[in-house]
C-alpha cells in the first residue's frame, strides 16, 4: 500500500506543484528525481519514502544522483536493497533460449531411441525423439506441432518442468554419460519458434452445440478448455483471479518465465477460438456447481489448491510471517522488483518447489541471509536435487531435520526457534535439541490445500476423488490438476489431466465414450 | 619418434604428407606457410598452357555437406586450374623450391591433348627445380568441356599417349592423377603404367551436386540462379578412394606402380589406412582447407606414435593390408560370429532393436526393463547392431569356435571354406572323388 501511495503522490506532485519536464524514478531507491540530478520532490514525498523504506542509511549513488538508501545489510523488511542492474540480471531468463545453431547441436545428440524412455517419462507423452529430429532437420515449427498435439502448454512446460526428474532423467545419455539431451531447452526452442510467428497450429472442429464450463484457468483448466474448444465445444473458462494462467501466472518463480510469457501463452492458446474467459469469478463465491451443471453440458474443475497449511508454531501470527505463495504471487505481479520489500534475514519453512522459489527469490531481491528449514531429510524434500542445487548456488542455506516451535519477536518477527526432529516408527518427533535463527521475515511453504470445493464432491484424502480420466463422484463433473486426487502437483501433470478429461468429456457428450 | 622420411619415386620429403594440387597450393604465399607448418611437399596448383589465364566464376566456388555441429564432411568445387599467369607461377615455384630444398615440389599440369602443347609446357617448367610433374587427368568440371582433365582420364588411350609424351620430353618423374569418375579404376591405371608413368595419384574429385537450393531450385554452389556439377572431396569420399587405391595395389599388372593416395585424408589414421592399402604417400587438401595447415602436426605426431607402438618402419606399413584385400568369393563362409550385447555397457536406447527388428533379421529381443538380447538362432552376424549402437564396444561380434553348433543353421562350425567350393555354387570346384 505504501508503495502505491508513493507512486500516486509523486505523479500528483510532479504535475501539480513542479511541472518539471525531465524526471524519472530512480530504479535503485524509487526516488523521483530530475535528470539534472536535483530533487524535485516535495517534503511529503520524502516523508512517505521514509515510511516505505525505513531509515535512509546506506551508501553509493545512482545515475539519477540519488543516494542508495538500502543494502542487503539494512535491517528490517525494506525494498531497494540492490542496484537496478542487479535486479535486472537476477530476474532475467534463468536459462536463456538456445539459438538455432545451439539447438541443432543439442538436437543432434538425440539417439532417436526405440520406444524412447523419455516419452514414457513425460506425463503428457510428447513424442520427444520425433520433435527433436524435426528440429535437427530445420523444421522447428513441425517440432512445435508434435509437442502441442500432446501438450498445449508445451511452452511453459519447457520452462518449468523438472525435466531432470522426468524426460531428461530417463534419457539414455543420462545413463551413458550423465549428460542428457537438453530436452527442455529444445522444447522451448521449438515452441518459441512457432509462437513467435503468432500462429496457432490447430483449427477447431465444426461446432457441436455443446457448452462446457471450465473452472480454473490454470494449467489443467487451460489444457482442458483448449482441447474442448478444439473438438468444437463452446467453453466458458472461469477464474477467481484477475488474470488467467493460475500458477503459471501467480505461482512460478519470475526468472523461469520472464517477459510476461504466461500471459502471452494464454493469449496464444485462446486464439484457437471458442473459449470465453471470465476472470474474477470464484467457485463458491460467484459460481455454484449446481448452476454450472444446469447451464452447461459438462463441468471441468481445475481449481488448484488455494488454501495454505498453517505452521502450528507458537507466535505464527507475528507480522512479517507470510505464506510463500502469496509472496511469490506478489513478486510475479510486480513490474519493478526493486519496489518489493524483503527482509535482511529470511527464513523459509518447507521443502518443496514453493520453498525453493521463495528462498531463491528472496536472495535475488537482496536479502543478506536466506535459510530453508525442512523438517525431514534432504532426500525427502519434494524440491528436486536440481532445484536444491540451484538454491544453494544462489547462496541459500538448506537445513533439514528441523521444525519450527516458536516464532519470536516484539510485534514483528525477530527470530524463529527450531527443534531438531527424529524419525521414529510412529512418525516424526521433535527432539529437545533446539536452535534459533535470526529472522525479520518468514515464509511458510508447507503445502497448499484444497479450498472451496463444492460439498457435493466426494473427496479422497484432502483432494477431489476422481476415477478414470478425471470423473468425479458427481455425473457431468470432471476434475483435474492439483485439486484432483492422484498426480504429483506438477504443471505438466495438470496439463495431461486437463487434456485427458477433455477427451473424456468430448467422448461422453458425443456419445462415443 | 618414428622416422617419417619419405622417398616416393625418388622424390624425398621429410614426411609422407603432401598438399594436393588445389587452392592451398596456388601461390607462393600459401606454399611457404604450408612448408613452415611442416608439410612434406606440395603439388602446385595445376598450370595451364601459356597465354591468357583461364578465368573462374565470381560467385561461390564451393558446395558443402555438413555433419553435426557443422562438421564439414564433404566439399565440392567448381574452381578451375590456376587463373594466374604461367610465368608468375613458374617464378614463384622456382623461388620456393630454392628456399625449401628438402621439401617435395611437384608441378601439376593440364594442357590441351596434343603433343606440342605438352612439349611446350614441359620445356617451360624445366628450370624451376621442381621434383616432378603430376598430370591432371582428373578434374571433372569445367576443363572437361574443353577436352582436358577427366575428359582425358576417362579414356585410357589418351592417358597412355600423353604419359608417353611427358616421359619423352621430360626427365622429371611423372605422376598421373586419375579420376574416380570411371567404371573401373584399373584401365586408366594400367594405361598410365603402359605409358611409362612413375606413379599414379588418386583420387581426383567425384562429379557431384552437394545440395539443391529448395527456394531457387538450383544446385549448389549457385551462380546467378544456376549450378553446375562440381568435384566432391573431403572425408565423405575416403571410402571410394581407399577402394580404388587398393584395387590398383593388388592388381597383378599394376601392383608395383607407386601410388600417391588422395581422398578425404583428414587425420594420421586416414593416412595410415591409405598407406596400408598400398599408397606410398598421401596428398591432402580438404582437411587443410577446413582447419588450416597446422593439422599436419597432428598427422606427423599420430603416424609417428602409431609406427612406434607397432615397432614398424614407414616402409613396413606401406601395402601391409593389401594381401588381405581379397575377392568376396575368397572369404571364409565358415567363419561364424554372433552379436553380443554387453548389458553393463548398454544404455538402453534400443537402436539395435529397431534396426534389427525393422530392417534386418529380428534377432534381438527387447525384454522388460529395456534389456536387449541377441537371439542366436536368428542372428546372421550382419553387424548392423554394432554400427548403429552409440556406445563403442557395447555390442561385439563373438566368433563361434570350430565345432560349435550354430543355432541358426543347426550345423557345426567347420574349417575354412569359401564360395568357390560351396555346394550351392553351381561352378564350385569339386574335390577329386
Short mmCIF file of C-alpha atoms in Angstrom, two decimals, chain B residues 38-383:
data_model
loop_
_atom_site.label_atom_id
_atom_site.label_comp_id
_atom_site.label_asym_id
_atom_site.label_seq_id
_atom_site.Cartn_x
_atom_site.Cartn_y
_atom_site.Cartn_z
CA UNK B 38 55.58 -28.81 -41.67
CA UNK B 39 54.13 -30.26 -44.86
CA UNK B 40 56.47 -32.65 -46.58
CA UNK B 41 55.68 -31.49 -50.05
CA UNK B 42 53.20 -29.82 -52.31
CA UNK B 43 51.74 -30.44 -55.68
CA UNK B 44 51.48 -26.94 -57.07
CA UNK B 45 48.06 -25.98 -58.32
CA UNK B 46 47.59 -27.08 -61.91
CA UNK B 47 49.27 -24.91 -64.53
CA UNK B 48 47.72 -24.48 -67.95
CA UNK B 49 49.26 -23.61 -71.28
CA UNK B 50 50.83 -20.25 -71.92
CA UNK B 51 48.52 -17.48 -72.96
CA UNK B 52 45.68 -15.65 -71.32
CA UNK B 53 44.99 -17.38 -67.96
CA UNK B 54 41.72 -19.16 -67.52
CA UNK B 55 39.01 -17.36 -65.59
CA UNK B 56 36.99 -18.53 -62.65
CA UNK B 57 33.41 -17.80 -61.66
CA UNK B 58 32.94 -14.79 -59.47
CA UNK B 59 30.20 -16.36 -57.39
CA UNK B 60 30.64 -19.19 -54.89
CA UNK B 61 33.02 -21.98 -55.90
CA UNK B 62 32.26 -24.49 -53.19
CA UNK B 63 29.32 -26.58 -52.06
CA UNK B 64 29.35 -28.48 -48.80
CA UNK B 65 27.83 -31.35 -46.89
CA UNK B 66 27.82 -30.96 -43.12
CA UNK B 67 27.50 -33.32 -40.23
CA UNK B 68 26.60 -32.45 -36.68
CA UNK B 69 27.86 -29.13 -35.39
CA UNK B 70 28.56 -28.14 -39.00
CA UNK B 71 31.44 -30.52 -39.25
CA UNK B 72 32.43 -30.41 -42.90
CA UNK B 73 32.03 -33.92 -44.26
CA UNK B 74 32.26 -33.20 -47.94
CA UNK B 75 33.21 -30.28 -50.11
CA UNK B 76 32.72 -29.84 -53.78
CA UNK B 77 34.21 -27.21 -56.01
CA UNK B 78 33.84 -25.71 -59.43
CA UNK B 79 37.15 -23.92 -59.38
CA UNK B 80 39.29 -24.40 -62.46
CA UNK B 81 43.06 -24.66 -62.75
CA UNK B 82 45.23 -21.71 -61.77
CA UNK B 83 43.94 -18.41 -63.06
CA UNK B 84 47.30 -16.68 -62.60
CA UNK B 85 49.78 -16.07 -65.40
CA UNK B 86 52.10 -19.00 -66.13
CA UNK B 87 55.27 -17.01 -65.70
CA UNK B 88 54.21 -15.81 -62.25
CA UNK B 89 53.61 -19.36 -61.11
CA UNK B 90 56.91 -20.55 -62.56
CA UNK B 91 58.85 -17.76 -60.91
CA UNK B 92 57.26 -18.49 -57.53
CA UNK B 93 57.78 -22.26 -57.81
CA UNK B 94 61.44 -21.73 -58.51
CA UNK B 95 61.82 -19.33 -55.62
CA UNK B 96 60.06 -21.52 -53.09
CA UNK B 97 61.90 -24.66 -54.14
CA UNK B 98 65.19 -22.85 -53.81
CA UNK B 99 64.29 -21.75 -50.29
CA UNK B 100 62.89 -25.14 -49.26
CA UNK B 101 65.12 -27.68 -50.96
CA UNK B 102 64.18 -30.53 -48.59
CA UNK B 103 60.52 -30.35 -49.47
CA UNK B 104 58.92 -32.08 -52.40
CA UNK B 105 57.76 -29.73 -55.14
CA UNK B 106 55.59 -31.25 -57.81
CA UNK B 107 54.00 -29.29 -60.60
CA UNK B 108 50.54 -30.25 -61.72
CA UNK B 109 49.88 -29.76 -65.41
CA UNK B 110 46.89 -29.64 -67.66
CA UNK B 111 47.19 -28.54 -71.27
CA UNK B 112 45.29 -29.46 -74.42
CA UNK B 113 45.63 -33.03 -75.55
CA UNK B 114 48.19 -32.53 -78.30
CA UNK B 115 51.87 -33.28 -78.37
CA UNK B 116 53.03 -29.70 -78.99
CA UNK B 117 51.17 -28.32 -76.00
CA UNK B 118 52.74 -30.88 -73.69
CA UNK B 119 56.18 -30.50 -75.18
CA UNK B 120 55.92 -26.76 -74.75
CA UNK B 121 54.78 -26.72 -71.14
CA UNK B 122 57.35 -29.29 -70.12
CA UNK B 123 60.08 -27.10 -71.57
CA UNK B 124 58.74 -24.12 -69.67
CA UNK B 125 58.94 -25.83 -66.29
CA UNK B 126 62.32 -27.44 -66.88
CA UNK B 127 64.40 -24.97 -64.89
CA UNK B 128 62.09 -24.43 -61.92
CA UNK B 129 63.98 -27.02 -59.90
CA UNK B 130 60.73 -28.90 -59.29
CA UNK B 131 60.99 -32.56 -58.34
CA UNK B 132 58.37 -33.90 -60.65
CA UNK B 133 55.17 -33.38 -62.54
CA UNK B 134 51.65 -34.56 -61.95
CA UNK B 135 49.37 -34.85 -64.95
CA UNK B 136 45.93 -33.64 -64.07
CA UNK B 137 43.63 -36.11 -65.80
CA UNK B 138 41.15 -35.82 -63.01
CA UNK B 139 39.22 -32.60 -62.69
CA UNK B 140 35.62 -33.43 -63.56
CA UNK B 141 34.28 -29.92 -64.03
CA UNK B 142 34.83 -27.03 -66.39
CA UNK B 143 38.06 -28.09 -68.07
CA UNK B 144 36.49 -31.33 -69.30
CA UNK B 145 34.25 -29.26 -71.53
CA UNK B 146 37.49 -28.17 -73.22
CA UNK B 147 38.74 -31.72 -73.62
CA UNK B 148 41.05 -31.71 -70.62
CA UNK B 149 41.04 -33.07 -67.05
CA UNK B 150 38.82 -36.09 -66.60
CA UNK B 151 37.93 -35.99 -70.28
CA UNK B 152 41.44 -37.39 -70.76
CA UNK B 153 41.36 -39.50 -67.60
CA UNK B 154 38.29 -41.36 -68.79
CA UNK B 155 39.99 -42.55 -71.98
CA UNK B 156 42.86 -44.93 -71.20
CA UNK B 157 44.35 -44.49 -74.68
CA UNK B 158 44.71 -40.75 -74.10
CA UNK B 159 46.28 -41.33 -70.70
CA UNK B 160 48.84 -43.63 -72.21
CA UNK B 161 49.52 -41.27 -75.11
CA UNK B 162 50.04 -38.17 -73.03
CA UNK B 163 52.09 -40.02 -70.45
CA UNK B 164 54.40 -41.18 -73.22
CA UNK B 165 54.83 -37.61 -74.44
CA UNK B 166 55.67 -36.46 -70.96
CA UNK B 167 58.22 -39.18 -70.45
CA UNK B 168 59.63 -38.43 -73.89
CA UNK B 169 60.03 -34.69 -73.37
CA UNK B 170 60.94 -34.53 -69.70
CA UNK B 171 63.41 -36.17 -67.36
CA UNK B 172 61.18 -35.46 -64.41
CA UNK B 173 59.38 -38.19 -62.50
CA UNK B 174 55.82 -38.28 -63.76
CA UNK B 175 52.75 -38.91 -61.61
CA UNK B 176 49.46 -39.44 -63.39
CA UNK B 177 46.49 -38.21 -61.41
CA UNK B 178 43.41 -40.34 -62.01
CA UNK B 179 39.77 -39.52 -61.97
CA UNK B 180 37.35 -41.68 -59.99
CA UNK B 181 34.61 -40.88 -62.48
CA UNK B 182 35.09 -44.17 -64.27
CA UNK B 183 33.51 -47.61 -64.03
CA UNK B 184 36.79 -49.23 -63.07
CA UNK B 185 39.95 -47.55 -61.99
CA UNK B 186 42.13 -50.32 -63.40
CA UNK B 187 42.14 -49.48 -67.14
CA UNK B 188 43.27 -45.87 -66.52
CA UNK B 189 45.92 -47.07 -64.06
CA UNK B 190 47.15 -49.69 -66.49
CA UNK B 191 47.25 -47.12 -69.26
CA UNK B 192 49.38 -44.81 -67.14
CA UNK B 193 51.65 -47.75 -66.37
CA UNK B 194 51.98 -48.63 -70.04
CA UNK B 195 52.68 -45.01 -70.88
CA UNK B 196 55.65 -45.11 -68.51
CA UNK B 197 54.24 -43.21 -65.55
CA UNK B 198 56.41 -43.37 -62.48
CA UNK B 199 53.34 -43.30 -60.27
CA UNK B 200 49.65 -42.64 -60.18
CA UNK B 201 47.88 -40.40 -57.71
CA UNK B 202 44.23 -40.81 -56.85
CA UNK B 203 41.53 -39.97 -56.47
CA UNK B 204 40.71 -36.65 -58.00
CA UNK B 205 37.28 -35.31 -57.13
CA UNK B 206 33.98 -37.07 -57.73
CA UNK B 207 31.45 -35.49 -60.06
CA UNK B 208 28.74 -34.26 -57.73
CA UNK B 209 25.93 -31.99 -56.69
CA UNK B 210 26.14 -31.46 -52.94
CA UNK B 211 22.71 -29.99 -52.46
CA UNK B 212 19.85 -28.13 -54.08
CA UNK B 213 18.52 -24.74 -53.09
CA UNK B 214 14.88 -25.55 -52.44
CA UNK B 215 13.83 -21.93 -52.75
CA UNK B 216 15.58 -21.16 -56.04
CA UNK B 217 15.62 -24.72 -57.38
CA UNK B 218 19.23 -24.67 -58.37
CA UNK B 219 22.13 -26.93 -57.49
CA UNK B 220 24.79 -25.58 -55.21
CA UNK B 221 27.05 -23.69 -55.50
CA UNK B 222 24.55 -21.38 -57.12
CA UNK B 223 25.77 -18.85 -59.65
CA UNK B 224 23.08 -16.39 -60.57
CA UNK B 225 20.34 -18.97 -60.12
CA UNK B 226 22.16 -21.82 -61.88
CA UNK B 227 24.51 -24.53 -60.71
CA UNK B 228 26.99 -26.83 -62.39
CA UNK B 229 28.27 -30.14 -61.10
CA UNK B 230 31.43 -29.88 -59.07
CA UNK B 231 34.17 -32.16 -57.85
CA UNK B 232 33.50 -33.79 -54.49
CA UNK B 233 36.19 -34.32 -51.92
CA UNK B 234 36.73 -34.48 -48.18
CA UNK B 235 36.03 -37.20 -45.60
CA UNK B 236 32.95 -38.38 -47.49
CA UNK B 237 34.99 -39.66 -50.44
CA UNK B 238 37.61 -41.54 -48.46
CA UNK B 239 35.94 -44.97 -48.78
CA UNK B 240 35.76 -44.60 -52.56
CA UNK B 241 39.38 -43.55 -52.70
CA UNK B 242 40.60 -46.36 -50.44
CA UNK B 243 38.97 -48.94 -52.63
CA UNK B 244 40.44 -47.51 -55.82
CA UNK B 245 43.92 -47.29 -54.32
CA UNK B 246 43.67 -50.88 -53.12
CA UNK B 247 42.37 -52.13 -56.47
CA UNK B 248 45.48 -50.82 -58.16
CA UNK B 249 47.73 -52.02 -55.36
CA UNK B 250 46.57 -55.63 -55.58
CA UNK B 251 46.18 -55.89 -59.32
CA UNK B 252 48.97 -58.08 -60.76
CA UNK B 253 49.58 -55.67 -63.63
CA UNK B 254 49.81 -52.53 -61.52
CA UNK B 255 50.91 -53.79 -58.15
CA UNK B 256 54.37 -52.32 -58.48
CA UNK B 257 53.12 -48.96 -59.67
CA UNK B 258 53.65 -46.45 -56.86
CA UNK B 259 50.53 -44.69 -55.66
CA UNK B 260 50.09 -41.32 -54.06
CA UNK B 261 46.88 -41.70 -52.07
CA UNK B 262 44.35 -38.88 -52.15
CA UNK B 263 40.76 -38.59 -51.00
CA UNK B 264 39.48 -37.36 -47.67
CA UNK B 265 42.70 -37.79 -45.70
CA UNK B 266 41.91 -35.78 -42.58
CA UNK B 267 43.89 -37.40 -39.78
CA UNK B 268 47.01 -39.52 -39.32
CA UNK B 269 44.74 -42.55 -39.15
CA UNK B 270 43.26 -41.86 -42.57
CA UNK B 271 46.78 -41.51 -43.91
CA UNK B 272 47.86 -44.77 -42.28
CA UNK B 273 44.91 -46.55 -43.87
CA UNK B 274 45.89 -45.30 -47.34
CA UNK B 275 49.47 -46.36 -46.72
CA UNK B 276 48.37 -49.80 -45.51
CA UNK B 277 46.35 -50.28 -48.67
CA UNK B 278 49.32 -49.55 -50.85
CA UNK B 279 49.80 -45.81 -51.12
CA UNK B 280 53.42 -44.69 -50.91
CA UNK B 281 52.43 -41.31 -49.56
CA UNK B 282 49.29 -39.22 -49.24
CA UNK B 283 48.06 -35.90 -50.51
CA UNK B 284 45.72 -33.72 -48.51
CA UNK B 285 43.50 -30.83 -49.48
CA UNK B 286 40.05 -30.56 -47.85
CA UNK B 287 41.31 -31.09 -44.32
CA UNK B 288 43.77 -28.25 -44.78
CA UNK B 289 41.09 -26.08 -46.33
CA UNK B 290 38.86 -26.80 -43.35
CA UNK B 291 41.31 -26.46 -40.50
CA UNK B 292 44.39 -24.76 -41.90
CA UNK B 293 47.90 -26.05 -42.40
CA UNK B 294 48.57 -26.86 -38.75
CA UNK B 295 46.77 -30.22 -38.99
CA UNK B 296 49.93 -31.71 -40.43
CA UNK B 297 51.42 -31.58 -36.95
CA UNK B 298 48.76 -33.99 -35.71
CA UNK B 299 49.34 -36.20 -38.73
CA UNK B 300 53.08 -36.29 -38.04
CA UNK B 301 52.74 -36.98 -34.33
CA UNK B 302 49.93 -39.50 -34.82
CA UNK B 303 51.59 -41.56 -37.52
CA UNK B 304 54.85 -41.44 -35.65
CA UNK B 305 53.25 -42.70 -32.44
CA UNK B 306 51.42 -45.43 -34.30
CA UNK B 307 54.59 -46.67 -36.01
CA UNK B 308 56.44 -46.58 -32.71
CA UNK B 309 53.69 -48.54 -30.99
CA UNK B 310 53.75 -51.12 -33.77
CA UNK B 311 57.54 -51.04 -33.87
CA UNK B 312 57.20 -50.67 -37.60
CA UNK B 313 59.05 -48.62 -40.19
CA UNK B 314 57.08 -46.41 -42.54
CA UNK B 315 58.05 -48.74 -45.37
CA UNK B 316 56.68 -51.64 -43.34
CA UNK B 317 53.27 -50.06 -43.21
CA UNK B 318 53.02 -49.37 -46.91
CA UNK B 319 50.94 -52.08 -48.57
CA UNK B 320 50.65 -54.14 -45.41
CA UNK B 321 46.88 -54.60 -45.76
CA UNK B 322 46.96 -55.34 -49.48
CA UNK B 323 47.28 -59.13 -49.19
CA UNK B 324 44.17 -59.16 -47.03
CA UNK B 325 42.10 -57.33 -49.63
CA UNK B 326 40.56 -60.27 -51.44
CA UNK B 327 37.59 -61.09 -53.63
CA UNK B 328 34.29 -61.85 -51.93
CA UNK B 329 34.45 -65.42 -53.14
CA UNK B 330 37.62 -65.94 -51.15
CA UNK B 331 36.04 -65.03 -47.83
CA UNK B 332 35.67 -67.83 -45.33
CA UNK B 333 31.99 -68.77 -45.22
CA UNK B 334 32.62 -70.94 -42.20
CA UNK B 335 33.65 -68.02 -40.06
CA UNK B 336 30.60 -67.70 -37.81
CA UNK B 337 30.06 -64.89 -35.35
CA UNK B 338 27.17 -63.79 -33.18
CA UNK B 339 26.44 -60.35 -31.84
CA UNK B 340 26.89 -59.99 -28.10
CA UNK B 341 25.37 -57.08 -26.19
CA UNK B 342 27.17 -56.17 -23.00
CA UNK B 343 24.36 -55.34 -20.56
CA UNK B 344 26.71 -53.31 -18.37
CA UNK B 345 27.67 -51.02 -21.23
CA UNK B 346 24.16 -50.89 -22.72
CA UNK B 347 22.37 -47.59 -22.16
CA UNK B 348 19.04 -48.92 -23.35
CA UNK B 349 18.48 -46.76 -26.41
CA UNK B 350 17.06 -49.67 -28.39
CA UNK B 351 18.59 -48.63 -31.68
CA UNK B 352 19.95 -52.15 -32.21
CA UNK B 353 16.48 -53.49 -31.66
CA UNK B 354 14.82 -51.05 -34.06
CA UNK B 355 17.44 -51.69 -36.72
CA UNK B 356 17.27 -55.46 -36.40
CA UNK B 357 13.53 -55.71 -35.96
CA UNK B 358 12.54 -53.27 -38.68
CA UNK B 359 15.23 -53.75 -41.25
CA UNK B 360 17.06 -56.97 -40.61
CA UNK B 361 16.64 -60.39 -39.06
CA UNK B 362 14.53 -59.99 -35.91
CA UNK B 363 17.47 -61.32 -33.97
CA UNK B 364 17.30 -59.01 -30.94
CA UNK B 365 14.78 -59.44 -28.17
CA UNK B 366 13.60 -56.48 -26.13
CA UNK B 367 12.90 -57.66 -22.62
CA UNK B 368 11.25 -55.89 -19.70
CA UNK B 369 13.38 -53.09 -18.28
CA UNK B 370 14.77 -52.33 -21.75
CA UNK B 371 17.11 -55.28 -21.70
CA UNK B 372 18.24 -56.24 -25.19
CA UNK B 373 19.45 -59.72 -26.01
CA UNK B 374 20.63 -61.35 -29.19
CA UNK B 375 18.69 -64.37 -30.40
CA UNK B 376 21.48 -66.59 -31.70
CA UNK B 377 19.06 -68.69 -33.71
CA UNK B 378 18.23 -65.65 -35.82
CA UNK B 379 21.49 -63.67 -35.78
CA UNK B 380 23.28 -63.77 -39.15
CA UNK B 381 26.11 -61.64 -37.72
CA UNK B 382 25.41 -58.78 -40.09
CA UNK B 383 26.97 -56.26 -37.72
#
